[in-house]
CSV table of C-alpha atoms in Angstrom, one decimal:
chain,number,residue,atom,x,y,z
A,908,UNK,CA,-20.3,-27.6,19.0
A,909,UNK,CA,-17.9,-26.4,16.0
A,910,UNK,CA,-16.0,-24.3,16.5
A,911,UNK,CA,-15.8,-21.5,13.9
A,912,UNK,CA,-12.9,-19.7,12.7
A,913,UNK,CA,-13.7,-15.4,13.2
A,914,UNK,CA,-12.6,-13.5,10.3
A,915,UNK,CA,-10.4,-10.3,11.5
A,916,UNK,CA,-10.1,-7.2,9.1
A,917,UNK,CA,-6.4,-7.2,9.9
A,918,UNK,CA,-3.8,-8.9,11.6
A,919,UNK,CA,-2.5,-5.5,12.5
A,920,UNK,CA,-3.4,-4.3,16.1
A,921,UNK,CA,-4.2,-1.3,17.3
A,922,UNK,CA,-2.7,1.7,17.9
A,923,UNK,CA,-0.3,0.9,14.9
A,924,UNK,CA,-3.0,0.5,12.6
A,925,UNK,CA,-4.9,3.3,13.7
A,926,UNK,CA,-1.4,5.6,12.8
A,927,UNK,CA,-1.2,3.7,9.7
A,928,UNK,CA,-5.1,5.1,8.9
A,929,UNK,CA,-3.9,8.8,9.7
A,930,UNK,CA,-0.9,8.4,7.5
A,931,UNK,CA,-2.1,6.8,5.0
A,932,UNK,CA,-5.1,9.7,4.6
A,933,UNK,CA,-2.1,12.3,4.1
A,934,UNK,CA,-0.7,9.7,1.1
A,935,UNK,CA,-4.1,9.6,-0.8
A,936,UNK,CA,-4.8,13.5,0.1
A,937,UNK,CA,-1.2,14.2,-1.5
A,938,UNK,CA,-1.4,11.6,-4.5
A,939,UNK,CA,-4.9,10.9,-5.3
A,940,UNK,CA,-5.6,8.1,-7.3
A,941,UNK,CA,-6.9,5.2,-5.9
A,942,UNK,CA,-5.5,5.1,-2.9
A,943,UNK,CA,-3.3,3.4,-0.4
A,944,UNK,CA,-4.9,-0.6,0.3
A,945,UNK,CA,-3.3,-3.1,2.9
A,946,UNK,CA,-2.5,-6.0,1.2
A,947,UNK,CA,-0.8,-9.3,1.5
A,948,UNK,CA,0.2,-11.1,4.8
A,949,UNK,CA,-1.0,-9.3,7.1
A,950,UNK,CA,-4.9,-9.6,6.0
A,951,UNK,CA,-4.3,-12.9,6.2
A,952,UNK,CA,-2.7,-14.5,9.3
A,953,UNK,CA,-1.3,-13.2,12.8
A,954,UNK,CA,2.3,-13.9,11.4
A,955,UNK,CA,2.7,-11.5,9.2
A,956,UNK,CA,6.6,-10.5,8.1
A,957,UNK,CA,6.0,-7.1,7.4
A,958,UNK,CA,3.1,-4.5,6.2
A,959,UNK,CA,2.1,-4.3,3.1
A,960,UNK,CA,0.9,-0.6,1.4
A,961,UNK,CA,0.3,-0.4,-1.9
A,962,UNK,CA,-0.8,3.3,-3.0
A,963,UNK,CA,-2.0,2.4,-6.3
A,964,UNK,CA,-2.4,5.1,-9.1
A,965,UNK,CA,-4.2,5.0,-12.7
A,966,UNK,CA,-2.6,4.5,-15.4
A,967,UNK,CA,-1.8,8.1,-16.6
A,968,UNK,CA,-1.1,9.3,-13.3
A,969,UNK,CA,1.4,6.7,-12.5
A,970,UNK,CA,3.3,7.6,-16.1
A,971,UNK,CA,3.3,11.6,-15.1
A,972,UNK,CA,4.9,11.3,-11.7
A,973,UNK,CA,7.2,8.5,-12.9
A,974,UNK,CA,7.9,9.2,-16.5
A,975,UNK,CA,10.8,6.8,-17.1
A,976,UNK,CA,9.5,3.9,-15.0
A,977,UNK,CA,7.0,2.3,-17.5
A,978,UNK,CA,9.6,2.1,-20.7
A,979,UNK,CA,10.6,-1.1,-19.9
A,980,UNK,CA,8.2,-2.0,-17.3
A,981,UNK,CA,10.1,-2.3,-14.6
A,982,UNK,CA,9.9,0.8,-12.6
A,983,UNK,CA,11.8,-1.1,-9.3
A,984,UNK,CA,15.0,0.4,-11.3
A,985,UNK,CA,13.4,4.3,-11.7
A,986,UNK,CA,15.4,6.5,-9.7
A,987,UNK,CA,12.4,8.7,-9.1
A,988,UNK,CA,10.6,5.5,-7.8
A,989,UNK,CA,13.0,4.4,-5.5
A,990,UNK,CA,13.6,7.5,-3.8
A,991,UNK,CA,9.8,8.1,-3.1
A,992,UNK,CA,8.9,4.8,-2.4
A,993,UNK,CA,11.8,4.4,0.0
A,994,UNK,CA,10.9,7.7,2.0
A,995,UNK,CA,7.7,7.0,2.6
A,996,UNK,CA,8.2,3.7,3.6
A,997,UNK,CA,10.5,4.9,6.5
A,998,UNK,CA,7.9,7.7,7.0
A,999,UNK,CA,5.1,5.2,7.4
A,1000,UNK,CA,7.2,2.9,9.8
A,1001,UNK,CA,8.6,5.8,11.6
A,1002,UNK,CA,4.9,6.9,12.0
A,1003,UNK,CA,3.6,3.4,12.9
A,1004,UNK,CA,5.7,1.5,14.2
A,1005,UNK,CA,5.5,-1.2,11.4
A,1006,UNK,CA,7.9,-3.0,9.5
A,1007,UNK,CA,6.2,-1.1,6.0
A,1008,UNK,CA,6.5,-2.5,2.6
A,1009,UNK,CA,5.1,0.5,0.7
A,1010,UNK,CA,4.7,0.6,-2.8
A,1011,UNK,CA,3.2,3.1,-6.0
A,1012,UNK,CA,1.6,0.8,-8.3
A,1013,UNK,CA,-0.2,1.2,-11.9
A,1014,UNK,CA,-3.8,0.4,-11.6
A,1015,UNK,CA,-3.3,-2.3,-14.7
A,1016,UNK,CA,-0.6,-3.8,-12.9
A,1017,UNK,CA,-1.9,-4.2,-9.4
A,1018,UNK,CA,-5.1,-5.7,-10.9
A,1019,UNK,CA,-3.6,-8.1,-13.4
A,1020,UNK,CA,-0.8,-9.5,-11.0
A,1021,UNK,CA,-2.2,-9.3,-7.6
A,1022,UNK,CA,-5.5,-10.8,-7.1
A,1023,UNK,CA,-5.6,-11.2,-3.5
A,1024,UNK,CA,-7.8,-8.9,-0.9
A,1025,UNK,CA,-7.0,-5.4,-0.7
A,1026,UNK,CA,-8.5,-3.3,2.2
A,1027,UNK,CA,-8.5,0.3,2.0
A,1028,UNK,CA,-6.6,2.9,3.9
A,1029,UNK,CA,-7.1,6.4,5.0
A,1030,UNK,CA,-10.2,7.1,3.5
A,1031,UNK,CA,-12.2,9.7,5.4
A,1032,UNK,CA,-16.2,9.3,5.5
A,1033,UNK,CA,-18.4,12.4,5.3
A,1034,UNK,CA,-16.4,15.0,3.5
């Protein structure tokens, strides 16, 4: 018999991804957009470095709350992005228990340049 390899959701256990859930539904109730997706590493294999959160935004949304970020494309070096994306990356780990890599991302961008499996977080069924 063969045996056959079971595909997981996650790599992240329980409780922590449970928290992660719960947190993340504040993140997409308080920024809208798209919302918050797992993605990288830890969809993938039980070795994940760290957890990967990506709360992406459209377009236009992403420009309003970081005006300066898209001039150059580069919005790593926006002071407005750094700040946020740092808090709520110690928020989410603090909240977890994760090593969090969170990041805001443009909708163009997350979809031209990142073309693995996303899974979504937070969302909240029947309401």
């Amino acid at each position: 018999m063969s045996e056959t390899t079971k595909h997981k959701a996650s790599y992240v256990g329980a409780p922590a991804v449970f928290q992660l859930e719960l947190a993340c539904q504040h993140l997409n109730a308080a920024f809208g957009g798209y919302g918050c997706y797992l993605v990288g590493s830890a969809l993938e294999r039980p070795d994940w470095r760290d957890v990967d959160v990506r709360l992406i935004l459209r377009d236009e949304e992403f420009s309003a709350l970081f005006p300066d970020a898209l001039s150059d494309g580069r919005w790593e070096s926006d002071s407005r992005w750094l700040v946020m994306t740092s808090a709520i990356r110690l928020w989410l780990s603090r909240q977890t228990g994760l090593p969090v890599d969170f990041q805001f991302q443009p909708q163009t961008h997350a979809n031209e340049r990142h073309k693995g499996r996303r899974s979504a977080l937070g969302l909240r069924l029947g309401q």
